């Protein structure tokens, strides 16, 4: 094979570069962006999937009390300005390290005592949750009505990487805020899919029925750093740099609690 062929970027590398060109990741720091996140979650979780989750039906927003303890990321499509996806990183109170949504759902069926949040420093714990992707940026289901926004096929090729971008963003934020011990409540197929990217989440609970069939999972973020698929490193470093620049200078003391968006507005919604 000619040397030029061996140096040619793989299809996966090209798609990862395309994702970075088409999307930006925003660290939510304003009320307006926070409402975009809540509206996207309402569209996906309540309207589309019809999950029984809290929210504000009048404003068509989905949110809960843990949002005040979280940092939120929003993936935005650059050319259209549309919200494509979101995820949050929930920080528990230091003196109550198991005060997390995942523990509220699985406390009675938690099966890994050595990985229980109370075995770790509360300042090093976070939960990845409320990951949502707009249906405009997902493959249409069979028989689904025509979507109001259409993208050309060549542009849609990178859309499946939105979920990877969201997990990489959470992974980067966890490192930037010194959160080593990460938990998540996921459907087992998603956990298996993430192993392809090097994110080897360990199941730490029995299966429960909560917005589908789910289990609690744990991952050591330092191990994830070492085991991450090398193909993802350029995108990860790009996201890490972007999110690091968006965090406040006092991020060493960041405790969630909505401090990011409240720092730019005194408005409470």
PDB file of C-alpha atoms in Angstrom:
ATOM      1  CA  UNK A   1       0.000   0.000   0.000  1.00  0.00           C
ATOM      2  CA  UNK A   2       1.428   3.448  -0.901  1.00  0.00           C
ATOM      3  CA  UNK A   3       2.570   5.618   1.999  1.00  0.00           C
ATOM      4  CA  UNK A   4      -0.058   8.228   1.121  1.00  0.00           C
ATOM      5  CA  UNK A   5      -2.801   5.633   1.699  1.00  0.00           C
ATOM      6  CA  UNK A   6      -1.486   4.625   5.124  1.00  0.00           C
ATOM      7  CA  UNK A   7      -1.503   8.263   6.224  1.00  0.00           C
ATOM      8  CA  UNK A   8      -4.997   8.974   4.922  1.00  0.00           C
ATOM      9  CA  UNK A   9      -7.463   9.642   7.766  1.00  0.00           C
ATOM     10  CA  UNK A  10      -9.862   6.800   8.458  1.00  0.00           C
ATOM     11  CA  UNK A  11     -13.581   7.261   7.987  1.00  0.00           C
ATOM     12  CA  UNK A  12     -14.007   7.404  11.770  1.00  0.00           C
ATOM     13  CA  UNK A  13     -11.399  10.167  12.033  1.00  0.00           C
ATOM     14  CA  UNK A  14     -13.076  12.138   9.257  1.00  0.00           C
ATOM     15  CA  UNK A  15     -16.459  11.844  10.948  1.00  0.00           C
ATOM     16  CA  UNK A  16     -15.003  12.974  14.286  1.00  0.00           C
ATOM     17  CA  UNK A  17     -13.488  15.999  12.552  1.00  0.00           C
ATOM     18  CA  UNK A  18     -16.809  16.646  10.842  1.00  0.00           C
ATOM     19  CA  UNK A  19     -18.580  16.520  14.208  1.00  0.00           C
ATOM     20  CA  UNK A  20     -16.197  19.133  15.625  1.00  0.00           C
ATOM     21  CA  UNK A  21     -16.812  21.353  12.603  1.00  0.00           C
ATOM     22  CA  UNK A  22     -20.605  21.049  12.744  1.00  0.00           C
ATOM     23  CA  UNK A  23     -21.189  21.299  16.495  1.00  0.00           C
ATOM     24  CA  UNK A  24     -20.035  23.333  19.483  1.00  0.00           C
ATOM     25  CA  UNK A  25     -20.358  22.408  23.151  1.00  0.00           C
ATOM     26  CA  UNK A  26     -21.658  25.167  25.413  1.00  0.00           C
ATOM     27  CA  UNK A  27     -21.224  25.188  29.179  1.00  0.00           C
ATOM     28  CA  UNK A  28     -24.556  26.527  30.379  1.00  0.00           C
ATOM     29  CA  UNK A  29     -24.045  29.798  32.256  1.00  0.00           C
ATOM     30  CA  UNK A  30     -27.155  31.830  31.407  1.00  0.00           C
ATOM     31  CA  UNK A  31     -30.848  31.486  32.126  1.00  0.00           C
ATOM     32  CA  UNK A  32     -31.542  31.460  28.383  1.00  0.00           C
ATOM     33  CA  UNK A  33     -29.260  28.466  27.762  1.00  0.00           C
ATOM     34  CA  UNK A  34     -30.575  26.677  30.823  1.00  0.00           C
ATOM     35  CA  UNK A  35     -34.108  27.019  29.451  1.00  0.00           C
ATOM     36  CA  UNK A  36     -32.930  25.625  26.119  1.00  0.00           C
ATOM     37  CA  UNK A  37     -31.684  22.550  27.984  1.00  0.00           C
ATOM     38  CA  UNK A  38     -34.942  22.170  29.905  1.00  0.00           C
ATOM     39  CA  UNK A  39     -36.992  22.595  26.733  1.00  0.00           C
ATOM     40  CA  UNK A  40     -34.965  19.962  24.901  1.00  0.00           C
ATOM     41  CA  UNK A  41     -35.390  17.551  27.792  1.00  0.00           C
ATOM     42  CA  UNK A  42     -39.139  18.227  27.792  1.00  0.00           C
ATOM     43  CA  UNK A  43     -39.358  17.506  24.062  1.00  0.00           C
ATOM     44  CA  UNK A  44     -37.414  14.237  24.361  1.00  0.00           C
ATOM     45  CA  UNK A  45     -38.409  12.829  27.762  1.00  0.00           C
ATOM     46  CA  UNK A  46     -41.976  14.055  28.245  1.00  0.00           C
ATOM     47  CA  UNK A  47     -43.421  14.711  24.797  1.00  0.00           C
ATOM     48  CA  UNK A  48     -41.644  12.038  22.753  1.00  0.00           C
ATOM     49  CA  UNK A  49     -40.861   9.238  25.224  1.00  0.00           C
ATOM     50  CA  UNK A  50     -43.672  10.110  27.663  1.00  0.00           C
ATOM     51  CA  UNK A  51     -41.573   9.479  30.761  1.00  0.00           C
ATOM     52  CA  UNK A  52     -43.117  10.286  34.132  1.00  0.00           C
ATOM     53  CA  UNK A  53     -40.633  12.986  35.113  1.00  0.00           C
ATOM     54  CA  UNK A  54     -41.098  16.338  36.904  1.00  0.00           C
ATOM     55  CA  UNK A  55     -41.280  19.560  34.968  1.00  0.00           C
ATOM     56  CA  UNK A  56     -43.293  22.620  34.018  1.00  0.00           C
ATOM     57  CA  UNK A  57     -45.961  21.760  31.457  1.00  0.00           C
ATOM     58  CA  UNK A  58     -46.948  25.400  31.005  1.00  0.00           C
ATOM     59  CA  UNK A  59     -43.413  26.376  29.996  1.00  0.00           C
ATOM     60  CA  UNK A  60     -42.805  22.973  28.364  1.00  0.00           C
ATOM     61  CA  UNK A  61     -39.679  22.369  30.393  1.00  0.00           C
ATOM     62  CA  UNK A  62     -38.372  19.302  32.223  1.00  0.00           C
ATOM     63  CA  UNK A  63     -36.291  19.872  35.346  1.00  0.00           C
ATOM     64  CA  UNK A  64     -35.827  18.595  38.885  1.00  0.00           C
ATOM     65  CA  UNK A  65     -34.240  19.645  42.177  1.00  0.00           C
ATOM     66  CA  UNK A  66     -30.883  18.130  41.212  1.00  0.00           C
ATOM     67  CA  UNK A  67     -30.464  20.673  38.429  1.00  0.00           C
ATOM     68  CA  UNK A  68     -29.436  23.139  41.130  1.00  0.00           C
ATOM     69  CA  UNK A  69     -26.506  20.831  41.965  1.00  0.00           C
ATOM     70  CA  UNK A  70     -25.379  20.366  38.382  1.00  0.00           C
ATOM     71  CA  UNK A  71     -23.260  21.675  35.549  1.00  0.00           C
ATOM     72  CA  UNK A  72     -25.075  21.460  32.225  1.00  0.00           C
ATOM     73  CA  UNK A  73     -23.646  21.043  28.719  1.00  0.00           C
ATOM     74  CA  UNK A  74     -25.504  21.909  25.534  1.00  0.00           C
ATOM     75  CA  UNK A  75     -24.426  20.658  22.108  1.00  0.00           C
ATOM     76  CA  UNK A  76     -25.391  23.233  19.497  1.00  0.00           C
ATOM     77  CA  UNK A  77     -25.492  22.796  15.727  1.00  0.00           C
ATOM     78  CA  UNK A  78     -23.306  25.619  14.466  1.00  0.00           C
ATOM     79  CA  UNK A  79     -25.010  26.516  11.190  1.00  0.00           C
ATOM     80  CA  UNK A  80     -28.613  26.368  12.413  1.00  0.00           C
ATOM     81  CA  UNK A  81     -28.129  27.341  16.071  1.00  0.00           C
ATOM     82  CA  UNK A  82     -30.406  24.456  17.069  1.00  0.00           C
ATOM     83  CA  UNK A  83     -29.933  22.558  20.336  1.00  0.00           C
ATOM     84  CA  UNK A  84     -28.861  19.055  19.316  1.00  0.00           C
ATOM     85  CA  UNK A  85     -28.198  17.453  22.699  1.00  0.00           C
ATOM     86  CA  UNK A  86     -27.557  18.012  26.379  1.00  0.00           C
ATOM     87  CA  UNK A  87     -26.158  16.314  29.456  1.00  0.00           C
ATOM     88  CA  UNK A  88     -25.560  17.284  33.070  1.00  0.00           C
ATOM     89  CA  UNK A  89     -22.983  16.464  35.720  1.00  0.00           C
ATOM     90  CA  UNK A  90     -24.612  16.377  39.169  1.00  0.00           C
ATOM     91  CA  UNK A  91     -22.472  17.129  42.240  1.00  0.00           C
ATOM     92  CA  UNK A  92     -23.704  15.779  45.594  1.00  0.00           C
ATOM     93  CA  UNK A  93     -23.336  17.724  48.834  1.00  0.00           C
ATOM     94  CA  UNK A  94     -19.917  16.944  50.329  1.00  0.00           C
ATOM     95  CA  UNK A  95     -21.448  15.582  53.530  1.00  0.00           C
ATOM     96  CA  UNK A  96     -24.056  13.500  51.636  1.00  0.00           C
ATOM     97  CA  UNK A  97     -22.115  11.867  48.790  1.00  0.00           C
ATOM     98  CA  UNK A  98     -24.979   9.498  47.989  1.00  0.00           C
ATOM     99  CA  UNK A  99     -27.497  12.316  47.475  1.00  0.00           C
ATOM    100  CA  UNK A 100     -27.729  11.601  43.758  1.00  0.00           C
ATOM    101  CA  UNK A 101     -30.614  10.716  41.420  1.00  0.00           C
ATOM    102  CA  UNK A 102     -29.057   7.342  40.629  1.00  0.00           C
ATOM    103  CA  UNK A 103     -28.935   6.424  44.309  1.00  0.00           C
ATOM    104  CA  UNK A 104     -32.499   7.563  44.923  1.00  0.00           C
ATOM    105  CA  UNK A 105     -33.569   5.132  42.215  1.00  0.00           C
ATOM    106  CA  UNK A 106     -31.357   2.155  43.109  1.00  0.00           C
ATOM    107  CA  UNK A 107     -30.473   2.473  46.808  1.00  0.00           C
ATOM    108  CA  UNK A 108     -32.391  -0.669  47.755  1.00  0.00           C
ATOM    109  CA  UNK A 109     -30.890  -2.746  44.923  1.00  0.00           C
ATOM    110  CA  UNK A 110     -27.309  -1.431  44.987  1.00  0.00           C
ATOM    111  CA  UNK A 111     -25.018  -4.469  44.712  1.00  0.00           C
ATOM    112  CA  UNK A 112     -21.441  -3.129  44.983  1.00  0.00           C
ATOM    113  CA  UNK A 113     -20.756  -1.967  48.572  1.00  0.00           C
ATOM    114  CA  UNK A 114     -17.112  -1.130  47.823  1.00  0.00           C
ATOM    115  CA  UNK A 115     -18.224   1.276  45.075  1.00  0.00           C
ATOM    116  CA  UNK A 116     -20.987   2.947  47.065  1.00  0.00           C
ATOM    117  CA  UNK A 117     -20.655   6.758  46.982  1.00  0.00           C
ATOM    118  CA  UNK A 118     -20.144   6.817  50.752  1.00  0.00           C
ATOM    119  CA  UNK A 119     -16.877   4.961  50.209  1.00  0.00           C
ATOM    120  CA  UNK A 120     -15.483   7.993  48.348  1.00  0.00           C
ATOM    121  CA  UNK A 121     -14.720  11.626  49.061  1.00  0.00           C
ATOM    122  CA  UNK A 122     -17.875  13.597  48.244  1.00  0.00           C
ATOM    123  CA  UNK A 123     -15.766  16.251  46.531  1.00  0.00           C
ATOM    124  CA  UNK A 124     -14.696  13.656  43.952  1.00  0.00           C
ATOM    125  CA  UNK A 125     -18.150  12.323  43.034  1.00  0.00           C
ATOM    126  CA  UNK A 126     -20.540  13.217  40.226  1.00  0.00           C
ATOM    127  CA  UNK A 127     -23.374  11.681  38.269  1.00  0.00           C
ATOM    128  CA  UNK A 128     -23.813  11.815  34.495  1.00  0.00           C
ATOM    129  CA  UNK A 129     -27.510  12.107  33.745  1.00  0.00           C
ATOM    130  CA  UNK A 130     -30.351  13.624  31.713  1.00  0.00           C
ATOM    131  CA  UNK A 131     -28.592  12.943  28.417  1.00  0.00           C
ATOM    132  CA  UNK A 132     -30.970  13.888  25.619  1.00  0.00           C
ATOM    133  CA  UNK A 133     -30.636  14.181  21.838  1.00  0.00           C
ATOM    134  CA  UNK A 134     -33.135  16.091  19.739  1.00  0.00           C
ATOM    135  CA  UNK A 135     -35.075  13.925  17.304  1.00  0.00           C
ATOM    136  CA  UNK A 136     -33.984  16.358  14.565  1.00  0.00           C
ATOM    137  CA  UNK A 137     -30.490  14.919  14.955  1.00  0.00           C
ATOM    138  CA  UNK A 138     -31.399  11.236  15.215  1.00  0.00           C
ATOM    139  CA  UNK A 139     -32.187   8.728  12.495  1.00  0.00           C
ATOM    140  CA  UNK A 140     -35.945   8.900  11.817  1.00  0.00           C
ATOM    141  CA  UNK A 141     -38.003   5.952  12.976  1.00  0.00           C
ATOM    142  CA  UNK A 142     -39.918   3.901  10.452  1.00  0.00           C
ATOM    143  CA  UNK A 143     -43.178   5.638   9.641  1.00  0.00           C
ATOM    144  CA  UNK A 144     -42.182   8.796  11.525  1.00  0.00           C
ATOM    145  CA  UNK A 145     -43.665  12.021  10.218  1.00  0.00           C
ATOM    146  CA  UNK A 146     -41.473  14.345   8.177  1.00  0.00           C
ATOM    147  CA  UNK A 147     -39.290  16.434  10.472  1.00  0.00           C
ATOM    148  CA  UNK A 148     -39.659  20.225  10.328  1.00  0.00           C
ATOM    149  CA  UNK A 149     -35.922  20.684   9.670  1.00  0.00           C
ATOM    150  CA  UNK A 150     -34.105  18.674   7.015  1.00  0.00           C
ATOM    151  CA  UNK A 151     -30.346  18.203   6.750  1.00  0.00           C
ATOM    152  CA  UNK A 152     -28.464  16.872   3.705  1.00  0.00           C
ATOM    153  CA  UNK A 153     -27.318  13.221   3.969  1.00  0.00           C
ATOM    154  CA  UNK A 154     -23.631  14.132   3.994  1.00  0.00           C
ATOM    155  CA  UNK A 155     -24.198  16.408   6.986  1.00  0.00           C
ATOM    156  CA  UNK A 156     -26.193  13.780   8.865  1.00  0.00           C
ATOM    157  CA  UNK A 157     -23.258  11.360   8.743  1.00  0.00           C
ATOM    158  CA  UNK A 158     -21.752  12.854  11.917  1.00  0.00           C
ATOM    159  CA  UNK A 159     -25.037  13.040  13.843  1.00  0.00           C
ATOM    160  CA  UNK A 160     -24.617   9.583  15.498  1.00  0.00           C
ATOM    161  CA  UNK A 161     -21.501  10.985  17.192  1.00  0.00           C
ATOM    162  CA  UNK A 162     -23.559  13.410  19.278  1.00  0.00           C
ATOM    163  CA  UNK A 163     -23.919  10.823  22.045  1.00  0.00           C
ATOM    164  CA  UNK A 164     -20.140  10.286  21.976  1.00  0.00           C
ATOM    165  CA  UNK A 165     -19.600  14.042  22.117  1.00  0.00           C
ATOM    166  CA  UNK A 166     -21.889  14.339  25.124  1.00  0.00           C
ATOM    167  CA  UNK A 167     -20.095  11.591  27.057  1.00  0.00           C
ATOM    168  CA  UNK A 168     -16.704  13.017  26.107  1.00  0.00           C
ATOM    169  CA  UNK A 169     -17.895  16.415  27.375  1.00  0.00           C
ATOM    170  CA  UNK A 170     -19.009  14.895  30.684  1.00  0.00           C
ATOM    171  CA  UNK A 171     -15.700  12.999  30.871  1.00  0.00           C
ATOM    172  CA  UNK A 172     -13.757  16.230  30.257  1.00  0.00           C
ATOM    173  CA  UNK A 173     -15.810  18.218  32.782  1.00  0.00           C
ATOM    174  CA  UNK A 174     -15.296  15.534  35.401  1.00  0.00           C
ATOM    175  CA  UNK A 175     -11.547  15.862  34.937  1.00  0.00           C
ATOM    176  CA  UNK A 176     -11.651  19.655  34.965  1.00  0.00           C
ATOM    177  CA  UNK A 177     -13.591  19.665  38.246  1.00  0.00           C
ATOM    178  CA  UNK A 178     -11.599  16.810  39.875  1.00  0.00           C
ATOM    179  CA  UNK A 179     -14.549  14.395  39.915  1.00  0.00           C
ATOM    180  CA  UNK A 180     -12.971  10.956  39.744  1.00  0.00           C
ATOM    181  CA  UNK A 181     -15.909   8.749  40.762  1.00  0.00           C
ATOM    182  CA  UNK A 182     -18.752   8.872  38.249  1.00  0.00           C
ATOM    183  CA  UNK A 183     -22.179   7.240  38.390  1.00  0.00           C
ATOM    184  CA  UNK A 184     -24.948   6.914  35.833  1.00  0.00           C
ATOM    185  CA  UNK A 185     -28.359   5.281  35.477  1.00  0.00           C
ATOM    186  CA  UNK A 186     -28.424   3.739  32.010  1.00  0.00           C
ATOM    187  CA  UNK A 187     -30.044   1.156  29.837  1.00  0.00           C
ATOM    188  CA  UNK A 188     -27.627  -1.797  29.499  1.00  0.00           C
ATOM    189  CA  UNK A 189     -27.365  -1.485  25.674  1.00  0.00           C
ATOM    190  CA  UNK A 190     -26.016   2.063  26.046  1.00  0.00           C
ATOM    191  CA  UNK A 191     -23.438   0.901  28.590  1.00  0.00           C
ATOM    192  CA  UNK A 192     -22.312  -1.820  26.173  1.00  0.00           C
ATOM    193  CA  UNK A 193     -22.132   0.693  23.311  1.00  0.00           C
ATOM    194  CA  UNK A 194     -19.911   3.001  25.366  1.00  0.00           C
ATOM    195  CA  UNK A 195     -17.336   0.231  25.834  1.00  0.00           C
ATOM    196  CA  UNK A 196     -16.482   0.693  22.128  1.00  0.00           C
ATOM    197  CA  UNK A 197     -15.258   4.167  23.053  1.00  0.00           C
ATOM    198  CA  UNK A 198     -13.292   2.834  26.011  1.00  0.00           C
ATOM    199  CA  UNK A 199     -15.825   3.867  28.665  1.00  0.00           C
ATOM    200  CA  UNK A 200     -16.100   0.648  30.661  1.00  0.00           C
ATOM    201  CA  UNK A 201     -18.918   1.335  33.092  1.00  0.00           C
ATOM    202  CA  UNK A 202     -19.347  -1.307  35.810  1.00  0.00           C
ATOM    203  CA  UNK A 203     -22.893  -2.322  36.810  1.00  0.00           C
ATOM    204  CA  UNK A 204     -23.426  -1.638  40.512  1.00  0.00           C
ATOM    205  CA  UNK A 205     -27.102  -2.437  40.943  1.00  0.00           C
ATOM    206  CA  UNK A 206     -29.761  -4.874  39.925  1.00  0.00           C
ATOM    207  CA  UNK A 207     -32.016  -3.972  37.025  1.00  0.00           C
ATOM    208  CA  UNK A 208     -34.887  -1.611  37.769  1.00  0.00           C
ATOM    209  CA  UNK A 209     -37.801  -0.336  35.715  1.00  0.00           C
ATOM    210  CA  UNK A 210     -37.451   3.437  35.646  1.00  0.00           C
ATOM    211  CA  UNK A 211     -38.142   5.112  32.315  1.00  0.00           C
ATOM    212  CA  UNK A 212     -37.318   1.754  30.773  1.00  0.00           C
ATOM    213  CA  UNK A 213     -35.040  -1.028  31.981  1.00  0.00           C
ATOM    214  CA  UNK A 214     -31.973   0.462  33.649  1.00  0.00           C
ATOM    215  CA  UNK A 215     -29.106  -0.227  36.039  1.00  0.00           C
ATOM    216  CA  UNK A 216     -26.788   1.935  38.064  1.00  0.00           C
ATOM    217  CA  UNK A 217     -23.241   2.070  36.695  1.00  0.00           C
ATOM    218  CA  UNK A 218     -19.900   3.319  37.990  1.00  0.00           C
ATOM    219  CA  UNK A 219     -16.711   4.364  36.240  1.00  0.00           C
ATOM    220  CA  UNK A 220     -13.390   5.657  37.560  1.00  0.00           C
ATOM    221  CA  UNK A 221     -12.725   8.737  35.438  1.00  0.00           C
ATOM    222  CA  UNK A 222      -8.960   8.328  35.776  1.00  0.00           C
ATOM    223  CA  UNK A 223      -9.236   4.815  34.350  1.00  0.00           C
ATOM    224  CA  UNK A 224     -11.462   6.163  31.590  1.00  0.00           C
ATOM    225  CA  UNK A 225      -8.712   8.634  30.747  1.00  0.00           C
ATOM    226  CA  UNK A 226      -6.250   5.786  30.238  1.00  0.00           C
ATOM    227  CA  UNK A 227      -8.663   3.423  28.465  1.00  0.00           C
ATOM    228  CA  UNK A 228     -10.332   5.930  26.153  1.00  0.00           C
ATOM    229  CA  UNK A 229     -10.264   4.893  22.500  1.00  0.00           C
ATOM    230  CA  UNK A 230      -7.214   6.698  20.991  1.00  0.00           C
ATOM    231  CA  UNK A 231      -9.312   7.735  17.984  1.00  0.00           C
ATOM    232  CA  UNK A 232     -11.305   9.976  20.320  1.00  0.00           C
ATOM    233  CA  UNK A 233      -8.294  11.784  21.782  1.00  0.00           C
ATOM    234  CA  UNK A 234      -8.208  14.731  19.316  1.00  0.00           C
ATOM    235  CA  UNK A 235     -11.921  15.455  19.843  1.00  0.00           C
ATOM    236  CA  UNK A 236     -11.578  14.953  23.604  1.00  0.00           C
ATOM    237  CA  UNK A 237      -8.686  17.419  23.805  1.00  0.00           C
ATOM    238  CA  UNK A 238     -10.650  19.936  21.764  1.00  0.00           C
ATOM    239  CA  UNK A 239     -13.661  19.620  24.062  1.00  0.00           C
ATOM    240  CA  UNK A 240     -11.457  19.715  27.157  1.00  0.00           C
ATOM    241  CA  UNK A 241      -9.862  22.961  26.009  1.00  0.00           C
ATOM    242  CA  UNK A 242     -13.191  24.541  25.066  1.00  0.00           C
ATOM    243  CA  UNK A 243     -14.950  23.591  28.309  1.00  0.00           C
ATOM    244  CA  UNK A 244     -11.931  24.550  30.402  1.00  0.00           C
ATOM    245  CA  UNK A 245     -12.014  28.023  28.882  1.00  0.00           C
ATOM    246  CA  UNK A 246     -15.720  28.321  29.720  1.00  0.00           C
ATOM    247  CA  UNK A 247     -15.351  27.327  33.384  1.00  0.00           C
ATOM    248  CA  UNK A 248     -14.889  30.174  35.890  1.00  0.00           C
ATOM    249  CA  UNK A 249     -11.400  30.845  37.194  1.00  0.00           C
ATOM    250  CA  UNK A 250     -12.529  29.599  40.624  1.00  0.00           C
ATOM    251  CA  UNK A 251     -13.509  26.174  39.294  1.00  0.00           C
ATOM    252  CA  UNK A 252     -11.413  24.443  41.983  1.00  0.00           C
ATOM    253  CA  UNK A 253     -14.157  25.459  44.401  1.00  0.00           C
ATOM    254  CA  UNK A 254     -17.071  24.815  42.084  1.00  0.00           C
ATOM    255  CA  UNK A 255     -19.807  22.868  43.830  1.00  0.00           C
ATOM    256  CA  UNK A 256     -22.579  22.904  41.232  1.00  0.00           C
ATOM    257  CA  UNK A 257     -25.669  24.363  42.878  1.00  0.00           C
ATOM    258  CA  UNK A 258     -26.483  26.377  39.784  1.00  0.00           C
ATOM    259  CA  UNK A 259     -23.557  28.684  40.485  1.00  0.00           C
ATOM    260  CA  UNK A 260     -22.600  28.927  36.831  1.00  0.00           C
ATOM    261  CA  UNK A 261     -25.834  30.339  35.469  1.00  0.00           C
ATOM    262  CA  UNK A 262     -26.538  32.372  38.609  1.00  0.00           C
ATOM    263  CA  UNK A 263     -23.151  34.061  38.307  1.00  0.00           C
ATOM    264  CA  UNK A 264     -24.398  35.872  35.183  1.00  0.00           C
ATOM    265  CA  UNK A 265     -27.966  36.611  36.262  1.00  0.00           C
ATOM    266  CA  UNK A 266     -29.839  37.198  39.491  1.00  0.00           C
ATOM    267  CA  UNK A 267     -33.030  35.869  37.926  1.00  0.00           C
ATOM    268  CA  UNK A 268     -34.558  32.705  39.402  1.00  0.00           C
ATOM    269  CA  UNK A 269     -36.900  30.610  37.296  1.00  0.00           C
TER     270      UNK A 269
END
